Structure formats: C-alpha cells, structure tokens
Amino acid sequence: MALFNKALARIGIGAARVDAKLVNDQFRAGETIEGIVEVYGGNVEQKIDSIYLRLFTTYVKERDDKKYKQDIELNTFKINDPFTIQPSGNQVYSFYLSAA
C-alpha cells in the first residue's frame, strides 16, 4: 500500500502542498517583501529539493495607440535547502526579499 501511495504522490494525489503568504499584496521598488512559505505534508513522506519564489511586476505598454498590460519576471529567489516532510507534517519558512 505504501508503494501505491508514493506513486499517487508523484502525480500529485496526496502529495505535499506549498502555500506562499505575503504580509502585503502591493509593493514599490526598494520595499522589502515579507512573507512565509508553508509546506503541508501529504499522505507519504516526501523529499523537497527546493522551493523558489518568482517576483513579477505588471506594467502598461503602449503600441499603436492601444494600451496593454504586460507581466515581466524581475527575479527568482530560493527559499530553502533540501528537507523531508513527514506525512501530515508542517514546515514554515519566513522570507524577506528586496523589490529593487
């Protein structure tokens, strides 16, 4: 049964879940982005190699007298070192990033 649960977790059924929560939802250049990443264990023990957060911004681009919203990735941040999450376990990582 454990082998079956591991196979299901590999395709996302009963796998660990990751949530990122920010203190604020809007930032200006130069401000610090503060938040936490919560990892919730699934049905089986799982090794987590790394968690990355990607920082995007939205700007308005004008072309041919029309305005378009455009998203662009500013940076990618590694949040953790490898770890193992136990079934139904919980792991929390705080982060502070620069929105420069």
PDB file of C-alpha atoms in Angstrom:
ATOM      1  CA  MET A   1       0.000   0.000   0.000  1.00  0.00           C
ATOM      2  CA  ALA A   2       2.858   2.410   0.776  1.00  0.00           C
ATOM      3  CA  LEU A   3       4.264   1.931  -2.729  1.00  0.00           C
ATOM      4  CA  PHE A   4       0.859   2.776  -4.215  1.00  0.00           C
ATOM      5  CA  ASN A   5       0.611   5.956  -2.076  1.00  0.00           C
ATOM      6  CA  LYS A   6       4.103   7.010  -3.211  1.00  0.00           C
ATOM      7  CA  ALA A   7       3.090   6.534  -6.844  1.00  0.00           C
ATOM      8  CA  LEU A   8      -0.036   8.631  -6.306  1.00  0.00           C
ATOM      9  CA  ALA A   9       2.002  11.381  -4.613  1.00  0.00           C
ATOM     10  CA  ARG A  10       4.315  11.531  -7.631  1.00  0.00           C
ATOM     11  CA  ILE A  11       1.375  12.518  -9.821  1.00  0.00           C
ATOM     12  CA  GLY A  12       0.016  14.963  -7.253  1.00  0.00           C
ATOM     13  CA  ILE A  13      -2.601  12.865  -5.466  1.00  0.00           C
ATOM     14  CA  GLY A  14      -1.937  13.011  -1.729  1.00  0.00           C
ATOM     15  CA  ALA A  15       1.283  14.962  -2.330  1.00  0.00           C
ATOM     16  CA  ALA A  16       2.714  17.739  -0.178  1.00  0.00           C
ATOM     17  CA  ARG A  17       1.160  21.201  -0.665  1.00  0.00           C
ATOM     18  CA  VAL A  18       3.018  24.531  -0.647  1.00  0.00           C
ATOM     19  CA  ASP A  19       1.411  27.921   0.088  1.00  0.00           C
ATOM     20  CA  ALA A  20       3.113  31.331  -0.012  1.00  0.00           C
ATOM     21  CA  LYS A  21       1.551  34.105   2.053  1.00  0.00           C
ATOM     22  CA  LEU A  22       2.574  37.759   1.807  1.00  0.00           C
ATOM     23  CA  VAL A  23       2.238  40.396   4.533  1.00  0.00           C
ATOM     24  CA  ASN A  24       1.098  42.922   1.861  1.00  0.00           C
ATOM     25  CA  ASP A  25      -0.141  42.381  -1.684  1.00  0.00           C
ATOM     26  CA  GLN A  26       1.338  45.505  -3.299  1.00  0.00           C
ATOM     27  CA  PHE A  27       4.915  46.787  -3.199  1.00  0.00           C
ATOM     28  CA  ARG A  28       7.010  49.620  -4.609  1.00  0.00           C
ATOM     29  CA  ALA A  29      10.581  49.418  -5.866  1.00  0.00           C
ATOM     30  CA  GLY A  30      13.007  49.327  -2.949  1.00  0.00           C
ATOM     31  CA  GLU A  31      10.496  47.978  -0.418  1.00  0.00           C
ATOM     32  CA  THR A  32      11.008  44.692   1.400  1.00  0.00           C
ATOM     33  CA  ILE A  33       8.640  41.855   0.554  1.00  0.00           C
ATOM     34  CA  GLU A  34       7.868  39.878   3.683  1.00  0.00           C
ATOM     35  CA  GLY A  35       6.001  36.615   3.996  1.00  0.00           C
ATOM     36  CA  ILE A  36       6.033  32.934   4.787  1.00  0.00           C
ATOM     37  CA  VAL A  37       6.025  29.711   2.818  1.00  0.00           C
ATOM     38  CA  GLU A  38       4.074  26.878   4.435  1.00  0.00           C
ATOM     39  CA  VAL A  39       4.647  23.263   3.409  1.00  0.00           C
ATOM     40  CA  TYR A  40       1.967  20.736   4.368  1.00  0.00           C
ATOM     41  CA  GLY A  41       2.820  17.043   4.219  1.00  0.00           C
ATOM     42  CA  GLY A  42       0.652  14.746   2.167  1.00  0.00           C
ATOM     43  CA  ASN A  43      -0.083  11.056   2.647  1.00  0.00           C
ATOM     44  CA  VAL A  44       3.540   9.892   2.409  1.00  0.00           C
ATOM     45  CA  GLU A  45       6.993  11.149   3.390  1.00  0.00           C
ATOM     46  CA  GLN A  46       8.424  13.327   0.601  1.00  0.00           C
ATOM     47  CA  LYS A  47      11.837  14.858  -0.070  1.00  0.00           C
ATOM     48  CA  ILE A  48      11.627  18.515  -1.106  1.00  0.00           C
ATOM     49  CA  ASP A  49      14.737  19.590  -3.017  1.00  0.00           C
ATOM     50  CA  SER A  50      13.975  23.302  -3.179  1.00  0.00           C
ATOM     51  CA  ILE A  51      11.235  25.916  -3.235  1.00  0.00           C
ATOM     52  CA  TYR A  52      11.579  29.020  -5.389  1.00  0.00           C
ATOM     53  CA  LEU A  53       9.552  32.226  -5.403  1.00  0.00           C
ATOM     54  CA  ARG A  54       9.368  34.236  -8.602  1.00  0.00           C
ATOM     55  CA  LEU A  55       8.847  38.010  -8.394  1.00  0.00           C
ATOM     56  CA  PHE A  56       6.797  39.562 -11.210  1.00  0.00           C
ATOM     57  CA  THR A  57       5.611  43.077 -11.923  1.00  0.00           C
ATOM     58  CA  THR A  58       2.915  44.360 -14.251  1.00  0.00           C
ATOM     59  CA  TYR A  59       3.326  47.460 -16.384  1.00  0.00           C
ATOM     60  CA  VAL A  60       1.326  49.177 -19.109  1.00  0.00           C
ATOM     61  CA  LYS A  61       2.779  49.026 -22.614  1.00  0.00           C
ATOM     62  CA  GLU A  62       1.510  51.309 -25.360  1.00  0.00           C
ATOM     63  CA  ARG A  63       1.639  50.311 -29.033  1.00  0.00           C
ATOM     64  CA  ASP A  64      -0.363  51.624 -31.989  1.00  0.00           C
ATOM     65  CA  ASP A  65      -2.348  53.926 -29.661  1.00  0.00           C
ATOM     66  CA  LYS A  66      -3.500  50.918 -27.621  1.00  0.00           C
ATOM     67  CA  LYS A  67      -2.504  50.074 -24.055  1.00  0.00           C
ATOM     68  CA  TYR A  68      -1.640  46.547 -22.961  1.00  0.00           C
ATOM     69  CA  LYS A  69      -0.812  45.147 -19.541  1.00  0.00           C
ATOM     70  CA  GLN A  70       2.441  43.239 -19.602  1.00  0.00           C
ATOM     71  CA  ASP A  71       3.931  40.964 -16.907  1.00  0.00           C
ATOM     72  CA  ILE A  72       7.680  40.585 -16.510  1.00  0.00           C
ATOM     73  CA  GLU A  73       9.731  38.436 -14.140  1.00  0.00           C
ATOM     74  CA  LEU A  74      12.118  40.527 -12.048  1.00  0.00           C
ATOM     75  CA  ASN A  75      13.877  37.838 -10.051  1.00  0.00           C
ATOM     76  CA  THR A  76      13.773  34.292  -8.678  1.00  0.00           C
ATOM     77  CA  PHE A  77      14.565  33.524  -5.034  1.00  0.00           C
ATOM     78  CA  LYS A  78      15.465  30.157  -3.488  1.00  0.00           C
ATOM     79  CA  ILE A  79      13.670  29.790  -0.161  1.00  0.00           C
ATOM     80  CA  ASN A  80      15.043  26.580   1.375  1.00  0.00           C
ATOM     81  CA  ASP A  81      17.643  23.841   1.430  1.00  0.00           C
ATOM     82  CA  PRO A  82      16.551  20.223   0.808  1.00  0.00           C
ATOM     83  CA  PHE A  83      14.387  18.673   3.531  1.00  0.00           C
ATOM     84  CA  THR A  84      11.950  15.821   4.080  1.00  0.00           C
ATOM     85  CA  ILE A  85       8.339  16.495   5.006  1.00  0.00           C
ATOM     86  CA  GLN A  86       6.595  13.798   7.012  1.00  0.00           C
ATOM     87  CA  PRO A  87       3.019  12.666   6.305  1.00  0.00           C
ATOM     88  CA  SER A  88       0.633  15.339   7.623  1.00  0.00           C
ATOM     89  CA  GLY A  89       3.680  17.358   8.790  1.00  0.00           C
ATOM     90  CA  ASN A  90       4.050  21.130   8.596  1.00  0.00           C
ATOM     91  CA  GLN A  91       7.132  23.255   7.829  1.00  0.00           C
ATOM     92  CA  VAL A  92       7.210  27.082   7.749  1.00  0.00           C
ATOM     93  CA  TYR A  93       9.860  29.314   6.141  1.00  0.00           C
ATOM     94  CA  SER A  94       9.911  33.094   6.636  1.00  0.00           C
ATOM     95  CA  PHE A  95      11.322  35.243   3.857  1.00  0.00           C
ATOM     96  CA  TYR A  96      12.357  38.855   3.308  1.00  0.00           C
ATOM     97  CA  LEU A  97      13.049  39.881  -0.302  1.00  0.00           C
ATOM     98  CA  SER A  98      14.020  43.170  -1.882  1.00  0.00           C
ATOM     99  CA  ALA A  99      11.659  44.586  -4.521  1.00  0.00           C
ATOM    100  CA  ALA A 100      14.516  46.611  -6.046  1.00  0.00           C
TER     101      ALA A 100
END
